[in-house]
Structure formats: C-alpha cells, structure tokens
Coordinates of C-alpha atoms in Angstrom, one line a residue:
M1 CA 77.9 100.3 128.0
Q2 CA 77.1 104.0 127.2
L3 CA 80.7 104.9 127.8
L4 CA 81.9 102.0 125.6
L5 CA 79.8 103.1 122.6
A6 CA 80.7 106.8 123.0
G7 CA 84.3 105.8 123.4
L8 CA 84.2 103.8 120.1
V9 CA 83.3 107.0 118.3
V10 CA 85.4 109.5 120.2
L11 CA 88.6 107.6 120.8
P12 CA 89.7 107.4 117.2
L13 CA 89.3 111.1 116.8
V14 CA 91.4 111.8 119.9
G15 CA 94.0 109.3 118.5
A16 CA 94.0 111.1 115.2
L17 CA 94.8 114.4 116.9
A18 CA 97.5 112.8 119.0
A19 CA 99.1 111.3 115.9
L20 CA 99.8 114.8 114.6
L21 CA 101.5 115.9 117.8
P22 CA 105.1 115.3 118.6
A23 CA 105.5 112.0 120.5
P24 CA 106.6 112.2 124.2
P25 CA 110.3 111.6 124.7
G26 CA 109.8 108.1 126.1
L27 CA 107.7 106.9 123.2
R28 CA 109.7 108.2 120.3
G29 CA 112.1 105.3 120.0
K30 CA 114.8 105.2 117.4
N31 CA 112.5 105.7 114.5
P32 CA 109.8 108.4 114.7
D33 CA 107.9 106.9 111.8
Q34 CA 107.6 103.6 113.5
A35 CA 106.5 105.3 116.7
V36 CA 103.5 106.9 115.0
L37 CA 102.6 103.7 113.3
R38 CA 102.8 102.0 116.6
H39 CA 100.5 104.7 118.0
G40 CA 98.0 103.7 115.2
V41 CA 98.1 100.1 116.2
T42 CA 97.6 100.9 119.8
V43 CA 94.6 103.2 119.3
T44 CA 92.9 100.8 116.9
G45 CA 93.6 97.9 119.2
V46 CA 92.0 99.7 122.1
V47 CA 89.0 100.5 119.9
L48 CA 88.7 96.9 118.9
A49 CA 88.9 95.8 122.6
A50 CA 86.1 98.3 123.4
A51 CA 84.0 96.9 120.5
I52 CA 84.5 93.3 121.7
A53 CA 83.6 94.4 125.3
L54 CA 80.5 96.1 123.9
A55 CA 79.5 92.9 122.1
A56 CA 80.2 90.8 125.2
G57 CA 78.0 93.2 127.4
F58 CA 75.3 93.4 124.8
D59 CA 72.0 91.9 125.9
H60 CA 71.7 89.1 123.4
G61 CA 68.3 88.1 124.7
H62 CA 66.8 91.4 123.4
P63 CA 68.8 92.3 120.2
A64 CA 65.9 94.3 118.8
R65 CA 66.1 96.8 121.6
M66 CA 68.4 99.8 121.3
Q67 CA 71.2 99.5 123.9
A68 CA 74.0 101.6 125.3
T69 CA 72.0 104.6 124.3
T70 CA 73.0 108.2 124.7
D71 CA 70.5 111.0 124.0
I72 CA 71.7 114.6 124.4
S73 CA 70.2 117.7 122.9
W74 CA 72.7 119.3 120.5
I75 CA 70.8 121.9 118.3
P76 CA 67.4 122.4 120.0
A77 CA 66.1 124.8 117.4
L78 CA 66.3 122.0 114.8
D79 CA 65.6 119.2 117.3
I80 CA 69.0 117.6 116.3
R81 CA 70.3 115.4 119.1
I82 CA 73.5 113.4 119.8
H83 CA 71.6 110.2 119.9
L84 CA 73.7 107.0 119.9
G85 CA 72.6 103.4 120.3
V86 CA 73.3 99.8 119.1
D87 CA 71.1 96.9 118.3
G88 CA 71.5 93.6 116.5
I89 CA 71.7 95.2 113.1
S90 CA 74.5 97.7 113.9
L91 CA 76.6 95.7 116.4
P92 CA 78.2 93.3 113.9
L93 CA 79.1 96.2 111.6
L94 CA 80.7 98.1 114.6
V95 CA 82.8 95.0 115.4
L96 CA 83.7 94.4 111.8
T97 CA 84.8 98.1 111.4
A98 CA 87.0 98.0 114.5
L99 CA 88.5 94.6 113.5
L100 CA 89.4 95.6 109.9
T101 CA 90.8 99.0 110.9
F102 CA 93.0 97.3 113.6
L103 CA 94.3 94.8 111.0
C104 CA 95.0 97.6 108.5
A105 CA 97.0 99.5 111.2
L106 CA 98.9 96.3 112.1
Y107 CA 99.7 95.5 108.5
S108 CA 100.8 99.1 107.8
Y109 CA 103.2 99.0 110.8
F110 CA 105.2 96.3 108.9
R111 CA 104.3 97.4 105.3
M112 CA 103.7 101.1 105.2
P113 CA 102.5 102.3 101.7
T114 CA 104.8 104.5 99.8
G115 CA 103.9 108.2 100.3
P116 CA 104.2 111.2 102.6
S117 CA 104.7 111.2 106.4
P118 CA 103.2 108.3 108.4
K119 CA 101.8 110.9 110.8
A120 CA 99.2 112.1 108.2
F121 CA 98.5 108.4 107.2
V122 CA 97.7 107.3 110.7
A123 CA 95.6 110.4 111.4
L124 CA 93.6 109.9 108.3
L125 CA 93.1 106.2 109.1
L126 CA 91.8 106.9 112.6
T127 CA 89.5 109.7 111.3
L128 CA 88.1 107.3 108.7
E129 CA 87.5 104.8 111.5
A130 CA 85.7 107.4 113.6
G131 CA 83.4 108.4 110.8
T132 CA 82.5 104.8 109.9
L133 CA 81.8 103.8 113.5
A134 CA 79.7 106.9 114.0
T135 CA 77.6 106.1 110.9
F136 CA 76.7 102.7 112.4
A137 CA 76.1 104.1 115.9
V138 CA 74.1 107.4 115.5
L139 CA 70.3 107.5 115.6
D140 CA 69.7 111.0 114.3
L141 CA 69.3 111.7 110.6
M142 CA 71.5 114.8 110.5
L143 CA 74.3 113.1 112.6
F144 CA 74.0 110.1 110.2
F145 CA 74.6 112.5 107.3
L146 CA 77.6 114.2 109.0
A147 CA 79.2 110.8 109.8
F148 CA 78.4 109.5 106.3
E149 CA 80.3 112.5 104.8
M150 CA 83.1 112.4 107.4
V151 CA 84.8 109.4 105.7
L152 CA 85.0 111.0 102.3
I153 CA 88.0 113.4 102.9
P154 CA 90.2 110.8 104.7
M155 CA 89.6 108.2 101.9
Y156 CA 90.2 110.9 99.2
F157 CA 93.7 111.6 100.7
L158 CA 94.5 108.0 101.3
I159 CA 94.0 107.4 97.6
A160 CA 95.5 110.6 96.3
R161 CA 98.6 110.6 98.4
W162 CA 99.4 106.9 99.0
G163 CA 97.8 105.3 96.0
G164 CA 99.3 103.9 92.8
A165 CA 99.0 104.7 89.2
H166 CA 96.3 107.2 88.2
K167 CA 95.7 108.0 91.9
Q168 CA 94.7 111.6 91.4
A169 CA 92.0 110.9 88.8
A170 CA 90.6 108.0 90.8
A171 CA 90.5 110.1 94.0
W172 CA 88.7 112.9 92.2
K173 CA 86.2 110.5 90.7
F174 CA 85.6 109.0 94.1
I175 CA 85.0 112.3 95.8
L176 CA 82.8 113.8 93.1
Y177 CA 80.5 110.8 92.7
T178 CA 80.0 110.4 96.5
L179 CA 79.6 114.1 97.2
L180 CA 77.0 114.6 94.4
G181 CA 75.1 111.6 95.7
S182 CA 75.3 112.9 99.3
V183 CA 73.9 116.3 98.3
V184 CA 70.8 114.6 96.9
M185 CA 70.5 112.4 100.0
L186 CA 70.7 115.4 102.2
L187 CA 67.6 116.9 100.5
G188 CA 65.7 113.6 101.2
L189 CA 66.8 113.6 104.9
L190 CA 65.7 117.3 105.3
L191 CA 62.4 116.5 103.7
I192 CA 61.7 113.8 106.2
G193 CA 62.8 116.0 109.1
V194 CA 60.7 119.0 108.0
K195 CA 57.5 117.0 107.3
S196 CA 57.7 114.8 110.4
G197 CA 59.0 117.4 112.8
T198 CA 61.9 115.3 114.0
F199 CA 65.2 113.7 112.8
D200 CA 65.2 111.0 115.4
M201 CA 65.5 107.6 113.6
V202 CA 64.0 105.5 116.5
A203 CA 60.9 107.7 116.7
L204 CA 60.5 107.8 112.9
A205 CA 60.7 104.0 112.7
T206 CA 57.5 103.4 114.7
D207 CA 54.1 103.3 113.0
N208 CA 52.4 105.4 115.6
G209 CA 55.1 108.1 115.7
P210 CA 56.1 111.1 113.5
K211 CA 56.2 108.8 110.5
A212 CA 52.4 109.2 110.3
Q213 CA 53.0 112.7 109.1
L214 CA 54.8 111.5 105.9
S215 CA 52.4 111.2 103.0
H216 CA 52.8 108.8 100.2
T217 CA 54.2 111.5 97.9
V218 CA 56.7 112.7 100.5
Q219 CA 57.9 109.1 101.1
L220 CA 58.3 108.6 97.3
L221 CA 60.4 111.8 97.0
A222 CA 62.4 111.0 100.1
V223 CA 63.2 107.4 99.0
L224 CA 64.2 108.6 95.6
A225 CA 66.6 111.2 97.0
I226 CA 68.0 109.2 99.8
G227 CA 68.2 106.1 97.7
I228 CA 70.4 107.8 95.1
G229 CA 73.0 108.8 97.7
L230 CA 73.0 105.4 99.3
A231 CA 73.1 103.6 95.9
V232 CA 76.3 105.5 95.0
K233 CA 78.0 104.3 98.1
S234 CA 76.6 100.8 98.0
P235 CA 77.6 100.7 94.9
M236 CA 74.6 99.9 92.7
W237 CA 74.8 99.6 88.9
P238 CA 75.0 102.0 87.0
L239 CA 76.3 104.3 89.8
H240 CA 79.3 102.1 90.4
S241 CA 81.8 103.4 87.9
W242 CA 83.9 105.2 90.6
L243 CA 84.6 101.9 92.4
P244 CA 87.0 100.0 90.1
D245 CA 89.2 103.1 89.6
A246 CA 89.3 103.9 93.3
H247 CA 90.1 100.3 94.3
T248 CA 92.8 99.9 91.6
A249 CA 94.6 103.1 92.6
A250 CA 94.1 102.9 96.4
P251 CA 96.8 101.5 98.7
T252 CA 96.2 98.1 100.1
V253 CA 94.7 99.2 103.4
G254 CA 92.5 101.8 101.5
S255 CA 91.1 99.0 99.4
V256 CA 90.4 96.8 102.4
L257 CA 88.5 99.5 104.2
L258 CA 86.7 100.8 101.1
A259 CA 85.4 97.3 100.3
G260 CA 85.1 95.9 103.8
V261 CA 83.5 98.9 105.6
L262 CA 82.6 101.9 103.4
L263 CA 80.4 100.1 101.0
K264 CA 78.4 98.8 103.9
M265 CA 77.4 102.3 104.9
G266 CA 75.1 102.6 101.8
T267 CA 73.3 99.3 102.4
Y268 CA 73.1 100.0 106.1
G269 CA 71.3 103.2 105.3
F270 CA 68.7 101.4 103.2
V271 CA 68.0 99.0 106.2
R272 CA 68.1 101.7 108.9
I273 CA 66.4 104.6 107.1
A274 CA 64.5 103.7 103.9
L275 CA 62.8 100.4 105.0
P276 CA 61.4 101.5 108.4
I277 CA 60.9 105.3 107.9
T278 CA 59.5 105.4 104.3
P279 CA 58.0 101.9 103.8
E280 CA 55.4 103.0 101.3
G281 CA 58.0 104.8 99.1
M282 CA 60.3 101.8 99.4
H283 CA 57.6 99.4 98.4
T284 CA 57.0 101.5 95.2
F285 CA 60.7 101.5 94.3
A286 CA 61.6 98.0 95.4
P287 CA 61.1 96.3 92.0
Y288 CA 63.3 98.9 90.4
L289 CA 66.0 98.4 93.1
A290 CA 65.8 94.7 92.6
A291 CA 66.1 95.0 88.9
L292 CA 69.2 97.2 89.1
A293 CA 70.6 94.8 91.7
A294 CA 70.1 91.8 89.4
V295 CA 71.7 93.7 86.5
G296 CA 74.6 94.6 88.7
I297 CA 75.2 90.9 89.7
I298 CA 75.3 89.8 86.0
Y299 CA 77.3 92.9 84.9
G300 CA 79.9 92.5 87.7
S301 CA 80.4 88.8 86.8
L302 CA 80.7 89.4 83.1
A303 CA 83.2 92.2 83.7
C304 CA 85.3 89.9 85.8
L305 CA 85.1 87.2 83.1
A306 CA 86.4 89.7 80.5
L307 CA 89.3 90.7 82.8
V308 CA 90.4 87.1 83.5
R309 CA 90.8 86.2 79.9
K310 CA 94.4 85.6 78.6
G311 CA 95.7 88.6 76.8
A312 CA 93.0 91.0 78.1
G313 CA 95.4 92.9 80.3
G314 CA 93.2 92.4 83.3
D315 CA 94.2 93.6 86.7
L316 CA 93.6 91.3 89.7
K317 CA 92.8 94.2 92.0
R318 CA 90.4 95.6 89.5
L319 CA 88.7 92.2 89.1
I320 CA 88.0 92.0 92.8
A321 CA 86.6 95.5 92.7
Y322 CA 84.2 94.5 90.0
S323 CA 83.3 91.4 91.9
S324 CA 82.2 93.7 94.7
V325 CA 79.6 95.2 92.4
G326 CA 78.1 91.7 92.0
H327 CA 78.3 90.7 95.6
M328 CA 76.7 94.0 96.8
G329 CA 74.0 93.3 94.2
F330 CA 72.9 90.3 96.3
V331 CA 72.7 92.6 99.4
L332 CA 70.5 95.1 97.5
L333 CA 68.3 92.3 96.1
G334 CA 67.7 91.0 99.7
I335 CA 66.8 94.5 100.9
A336 CA 64.5 95.0 97.9
S337 CA 62.5 91.9 98.8
M338 CA 61.4 93.7 102.0
T339 CA 61.1 90.4 103.8
P340 CA 62.8 89.3 107.0
T341 CA 64.5 86.5 105.1
G342 CA 65.9 88.8 102.4
V343 CA 67.0 91.6 104.7
N344 CA 68.7 89.1 107.1
G345 CA 70.5 87.7 104.1
A346 CA 71.5 91.2 103.0
L347 CA 73.0 91.9 106.5
F348 CA 74.7 88.5 106.6
A349 CA 76.2 89.1 103.1
N350 CA 77.4 92.5 104.3
I351 CA 79.5 90.9 107.0
A352 CA 80.7 88.0 104.8
H353 CA 81.7 90.4 102.0
G354 CA 83.7 92.5 104.4
L355 CA 85.6 89.5 105.8
I356 CA 86.3 87.8 102.4
T357 CA 87.0 90.8 100.2
G358 CA 89.1 92.4 102.9
L359 CA 91.2 89.2 102.9
L360 CA 91.5 89.2 99.1
F361 CA 92.6 92.8 98.9
F362 CA 95.2 92.2 101.6
M363 CA 96.5 89.3 99.6
V364 CA 96.5 91.1 96.3
G365 CA 98.4 94.0 97.8
A366 CA 101.0 91.6 99.2
L367 CA 101.2 89.8 95.9
K368 CA 102.0 93.1 94.2
D369 CA 104.7 93.7 96.8
R370 CA 106.2 90.4 96.0
T371 CA 105.9 90.4 92.2
G372 CA 105.7 94.1 91.4
S373 CA 102.4 93.7 89.4
T374 CA 98.8 92.7 89.7
D375 CA 98.4 92.2 86.0
L376 CA 96.8 88.8 85.5
D377 CA 98.8 88.0 82.4
T378 CA 102.0 88.8 84.3
L379 CA 101.0 86.7 87.3
A380 CA 100.0 83.7 85.2
R381 CA 103.1 83.9 82.9
S382 CA 105.6 81.1 83.1
A383 CA 109.2 81.8 84.0
P384 CA 110.8 83.6 81.0
G385 CA 113.2 81.9 78.7
P386 CA 114.0 81.7 74.9
R387 CA 111.3 80.4 72.7
P388 CA 111.9 76.7 71.8
A389 CA 112.0 75.5 68.2
G390 CA 108.5 73.9 68.2
A391 CA 105.9 76.4 69.3
G392 CA 103.2 73.7 69.1
A393 CA 105.1 71.3 71.3
A394 CA 105.9 74.1 73.7
A395 CA 102.2 74.9 74.1
L396 CA 101.7 71.4 75.5
L397 CA 104.6 71.5 78.1
P398 CA 103.6 71.3 81.7
A399 CA 103.8 74.4 83.8
P400 CA 107.4 75.1 84.7
S401 CA 108.4 74.1 88.2
G402 CA 108.0 77.1 90.5
A403 CA 106.0 79.2 88.0
A404 CA 102.8 79.2 90.0
L405 CA 102.0 80.4 93.5
Y406 CA 101.3 76.8 94.7
A407 CA 105.0 76.0 93.9
R408 CA 106.6 79.3 94.6
A409 CA 104.7 80.3 97.8
P410 CA 102.4 77.4 98.7
R411 CA 100.9 78.8 101.9
F412 CA 100.2 82.1 100.2
G413 CA 98.7 80.4 97.2
G414 CA 96.6 78.2 99.4
L415 CA 95.2 81.1 101.3
L416 CA 94.5 83.0 98.1
A417 CA 92.6 80.0 96.7
F418 CA 90.7 79.8 100.0
G419 CA 89.6 83.5 99.7
A420 CA 88.5 82.8 96.1
V421 CA 86.3 79.8 96.9
A422 CA 84.9 81.7 99.9
S423 CA 84.0 84.6 97.6
L424 CA 82.2 82.3 95.1
G425 CA 79.8 81.2 97.9
L426 CA 81.0 77.7 98.7
P427 CA 78.7 76.1 101.3
G428 CA 80.3 75.9 104.7
L429 CA 81.9 79.4 104.3
A430 CA 80.5 82.8 105.1
G431 CA 79.8 83.8 101.5
F432 CA 77.1 81.1 101.0
W433 CA 74.5 82.1 103.5
G434 CA 73.9 85.7 102.7
E435 CA 73.5 85.1 99.0
M436 CA 71.2 82.1 99.5
L437 CA 68.9 84.0 101.9
A438 CA 68.8 87.0 99.6
M439 CA 67.6 84.7 96.8
F440 CA 65.1 83.1 99.1
G441 CA 63.8 86.6 99.9
A442 CA 63.4 87.2 96.2
F443 CA 61.6 83.9 95.8
R444 CA 58.8 85.0 98.0
P445 CA 58.9 88.9 98.3
A446 CA 56.7 91.0 100.5
A447 CA 53.0 91.3 99.9
G448 CA 52.1 93.6 97.0
L449 CA 55.4 93.1 95.1
S450 CA 55.3 91.3 91.8
R451 CA 56.3 87.7 92.4
P452 CA 57.0 86.9 88.7
A453 CA 59.3 89.8 88.5
F454 CA 61.2 88.9 91.6
L455 CA 61.4 85.3 90.4
T456 CA 63.1 86.6 87.3
F457 CA 65.5 88.6 89.4
M458 CA 66.2 85.5 91.5
V459 CA 67.0 83.5 88.4
L460 CA 69.4 86.2 87.2
A461 CA 71.1 86.2 90.6
G462 CA 71.4 82.4 90.4
L463 CA 73.1 82.8 87.0
G464 CA 75.4 85.3 88.6
T465 CA 76.5 82.7 91.2
L466 CA 77.5 80.4 88.4
L467 CA 79.4 83.2 86.6
T468 CA 81.1 84.1 89.9
A469 CA 82.3 80.6 90.4
A470 CA 83.6 80.6 86.8
Y471 CA 85.8 83.7 87.0
L472 CA 87.1 83.0 90.5
L473 CA 88.1 79.4 89.6
L474 CA 89.8 80.8 86.5
V475 CA 91.7 83.2 88.7
V476 CA 92.8 80.3 90.9
R477 CA 93.7 78.4 87.8
R478 CA 95.9 81.2 86.3
V479 CA 97.5 82.7 89.4
C480 CA 97.8 79.7 91.7
M481 CA 98.3 76.9 89.3
G482 CA 100.2 78.7 86.5
G483 CA 97.9 77.8 83.6
S484 CA 96.8 80.0 80.7
V485 CA 93.1 80.4 80.1
D486 CA 91.4 80.8 76.8
L487 CA 87.7 81.1 77.4
A488 CA 87.0 80.1 73.8
G489 CA 88.5 76.7 74.5
A490 CA 90.1 74.7 77.3
A491 CA 92.5 75.8 79.9
V492 CA 96.1 74.8 78.9
L493 CA 99.1 74.4 81.1
G494 CA 102.3 76.3 80.1
T495 CA 101.0 77.9 77.0
A496 CA 103.0 80.7 75.4
D497 CA 102.6 84.1 76.9
P498 CA 101.6 87.2 75.0
D499 CA 105.3 88.1 74.5
G500 CA 106.1 84.8 72.9
E501 CA 107.9 83.5 76.0
T502 CA 107.1 80.1 77.4
G503 CA 109.1 79.5 80.5
A504 CA 111.3 76.8 78.8
D505 CA 115.0 76.8 78.1
S506 CA 116.3 76.4 74.5
D507 CA 116.3 72.6 74.8
G508 CA 112.7 72.6 75.8
T509 CA 113.1 71.8 79.5
P510 CA 111.2 73.8 82.0
A511 CA 113.1 76.7 83.5
P512 CA 112.5 77.2 87.3
A513 CA 111.0 80.5 88.4
P514 CA 112.5 82.3 91.3
A515 CA 110.8 81.6 94.7
L516 CA 108.6 84.1 96.3
P517 CA 108.5 84.9 100.0
D518 CA 105.8 82.9 101.6
L519 CA 103.5 84.2 104.4
A520 CA 105.3 86.4 106.9
R521 CA 104.4 86.4 110.6
Y522 CA 102.7 89.8 110.4
E523 CA 100.7 88.5 107.5
Y524 CA 99.6 85.6 109.5
A525 CA 98.6 88.0 112.3
A526 CA 96.6 90.3 110.0
W527 CA 94.9 87.6 107.8
T528 CA 94.2 84.7 110.1
P529 CA 91.3 86.4 112.0
L530 CA 89.5 87.1 108.6
A531 CA 90.0 83.5 107.4
A532 CA 88.9 82.1 110.8
L533 CA 85.8 84.2 111.0
T534 CA 84.9 83.3 107.4
V535 CA 84.9 79.6 108.4
L536 CA 83.1 80.3 111.7
A537 CA 80.3 82.3 110.1
G538 CA 79.9 79.6 107.4
L539 CA 79.6 76.8 110.0
W540 CA 77.6 78.7 112.6
P541 CA 75.4 81.3 110.8
A542 CA 73.0 81.3 113.8
A543 CA 75.5 83.4 115.8
L544 CA 74.9 86.3 113.4
L545 CA 71.3 85.7 112.3
G546 CA 70.3 85.4 116.0
L547 CA 71.4 89.0 116.4
T548 CA 69.9 90.5 113.2
D549 CA 66.6 88.6 112.9
P550 CA 64.7 90.1 115.9
A551 CA 65.9 93.6 115.0
V552 CA 64.9 93.1 111.4
Q553 CA 61.4 91.8 112.4
Q554 CA 60.9 94.8 114.6
L555 CA 62.0 97.3 111.9
L556 CA 59.8 95.8 109.2
G557 CA 56.9 95.5 111.7
G558 CA 56.9 99.2 112.4
G559 CA 58.6 99.0 115.8
K560 CA 56.3 96.2 117.1

C-alpha cells in the first residue's frame, strides 16, 4: 500500500520525463506522434490501475485512519517531512484524478488538440497529474503548497499553447490570479508552522497536539491568508473571474482537468487544513464564506441565464464554466456550515461535479469539432436557407428536419441532455446528493453560528437550484431540440435566427440540415465511465458517504 501511494505520485513524473526522450526503436511505430500519445495512455492507465488497487486494498472498516503512510525526514532544520497518506476524504479524489487524466489521455490519442509537438503535451499532462495526486496525498503543509503550485505551470502551457481564441490572455489571467492567491496562502501556512513548531497536518489536526499553540488571533490571520489562496482556486465569487476565460480558451482536456480536478484542490484544502487546524478562525469566518458561496450560486446561475438567451452571443463552453461557479458554491456552503452533514455534502458534490462537468466539457469539445463552433446561437440555428415571404408564418414553422442534435446525432444529443439533467441535480443522479446535503448542513449549522443567517443562505441556494434547472433545460431546448428561446416569452420552434435565416426553402418547406457524426468508439470509451459513475453515485450514495463520513467526524472532532 505504501508503494502504491508513492507510485501514484512518482510514476507520472517519471512518465513525463520519458515522454521527452526519444522512443526506443521497437516502440516508435510508423508515427512518432502517435507513439508518444500512446505512451501517455499507457502511463495514465498504469496510474489508474494503481489507484484502483489502492482503493481495493484500503481498509474500508477504518476510513478515518491514515493508511498507506510514508513519513521520511526531508528538511530537518525546518521539520519538513515527506509525509504521505490516504483516508476516506482523499481516496475518492485520488481515484477521480487518475480516472479523468486517463480518459483525457485516451481522448487525446484519437483527437489531439491543435498545437506544438505531442511530446510536450503528454509531458505537461503527466506533470499536471503528478501535482494533483500529490496535493491529495501529502500530509505536510509545505509539501501541500509545493504540490498545489506544481500544477500551475503545466496548465498555463496547456492553455497558452494548445488553447483556442484569446489563449494567451486567458493563460496569463489564470497564472496571475492563482499565483497571487498562492503567495498569500504561503504566508498563512508559514504562520501556522512557525507558531506551532511543525508543518505536519496529522499532528496539527489533533486537539491535544501542536494546534494548542495557535492563539485565536493567529488562527484568524492564518484562515484569512490560507482562505484567500484556496478561494481563488475553488473558485469563490468574487475571485472567480479567471475561470470563464481559462475554460473558454483551454483545449478540451484542459477544461476537463481544470473543472474536474484542479478546482477540487481549493475545497480540499479547506477541509484538510482550515477546518481541523484552525477551527476557531474558521468559525469566525464561516458566515462570510457562506454568504459569498450563496452569492456565487445565484451569480453563476444568472450569468448562465444571460448567456443562454437568444441573440446574446453566449458560448456553451463559457456557460458551463459559469455553472461551475454555482456548483462549487454549494461545496463552499457545505464546508462553511462546519457540520458533518454539510462537509460530507461538500465532498460528495466535489466528486459529482468532477464526473458531470468533466463529461459536459468532453462533449462540448466534441461538439465544436463537429460544428466548428460553441456559440449557442449558431448551435441552435436552423439549417440556412432563403427567407420565405411571410416572416410571421415562418416563425411558426416546426424545427427543420435534422436541425437539432436529437435528429442529426441522436446518441450524442441524448448523452448531452443526460449530462445537463445530471448537472441540474436530478434525484437519482450524482448531482443531487451533494447539493441537498450542503443545504441540510446550512439548515442546522454548527453551534455558535447564526442559524437565521444560514437559513437565508440555504434559501438562496435553493433558489439557485431552480435557476440552474432553468438554464440547463434551456440549453437542452436550444441545442438538442433546435428551438429558439426568448426569456421574455415562450420558447418557439424554428424561429428566425439573428441573421434573418429560418432554415426553410423559398417555398416555405423545411430544409434538411447536414447530418453530424454520432458518437465514435473512442468517445464511448472516454465518456461511458463518467456517465456510469454518475448513475452509480446517484443510486448508491452510501458507497462514497461511507468513506467520507467517519473521516469527517474525526476531523471535526479534533482527531477523536
């Protein structure tokens, strides 16, 4: 078990170095580019197998205990140690990271994004995986910071070199926001280490350990500094503005990993560091965190509703990015409640968001490959044709045959609709449980927190679920069914598009739109696991909650 956990962190780094070296003669094949992409699939596949073996060998009877631990002195003068371990909180995130990275490598083997040499792409992808896995596995504050920062450079280059329009500006915005937040976070981590005498996260999480050396003022300062850095990565409103640009410009696999894994590093830091190590400071700032989370839920939903309007020029990829602001707001609200119910809901919502949003970003990238655009007006537009004589009559024509995804690529359209209804929190799918438990945590927050205030935040979050359902159903209505949407009135089938085109021939008969390629085999392979796990987590939430709940109880109980 120790070797498995250490291998999870080290193997991707070794694979990244190997990707930059010339391939051995027997492995080059006819196409060197395909050989290095195959290397990426192989390494991430081995890492995924190791993560599954780690989960299978995990002692599920004691998920609160740190397992597969490695504790080696690294810098004795500062008491910094190479301390690794896994419990019920970090295990699901390790498996999710390994799964999503493998699926991204597999997808890239068949659909490599346009850009420089695949060697650099694969090396950056594996370095990103190593940093993310290390973030969830290390138990030393300084190692956590190093792993937390390790992912920034690979993601910057993935956006800047393989991204789309405005990629340079988006990449710089991403790196500047996250680096500035990390500098502030480092000050908070150093404050804890200096005042307590250790950087060991396990020792600091116990009530009778070094945490006793942290005064109330020190905890307040530490939570404020650490919280800013974690909030940028989460992303929490109003520190979220880097996210939509980064997602819109990133290549498909970059968006999948950014939403599915990197955002979880911030919320994981709140659970692993802020809650158990600085509980008094967290208790003071919890109402403010909850208020910002509730605002983020409403803000993200309203931004998505504005983007989905006909004629707004909304981008589907940007819409899903803004939806992440709302979904991660539920995670932060659950954490701010400081109750086992709320924190368990936050951890569940983390995993659900990674599965569902990862699937959605995969599909939006594939939709852009098929249609050349992610503009919602373009995707919802009927097949072009001359404008018929009666504009009023044309507005009432049914959607032209083949104009919508359901007709042009039915399996693709059906899976996109599945991802949308899963994201809106339909009962029976993974998105439901995390958001519901987070609101339950806000309904009855921890002792000493203002219940009226948290009830207000819960009501706002409930309103956010309604707004989320509204904009996601409108996305399905426009993209999958081919209708136009006017939020001031009713949804209308086949209405004239912004360019005055209706999708009808001069005699008024609907003009068929060209067919789109439906799901390919490699898309089935990359997306089926995410859809299946979304259903499994929705129908059997105890599989995940059984892991997280004992560990959460122990963290909130001061190690007891």
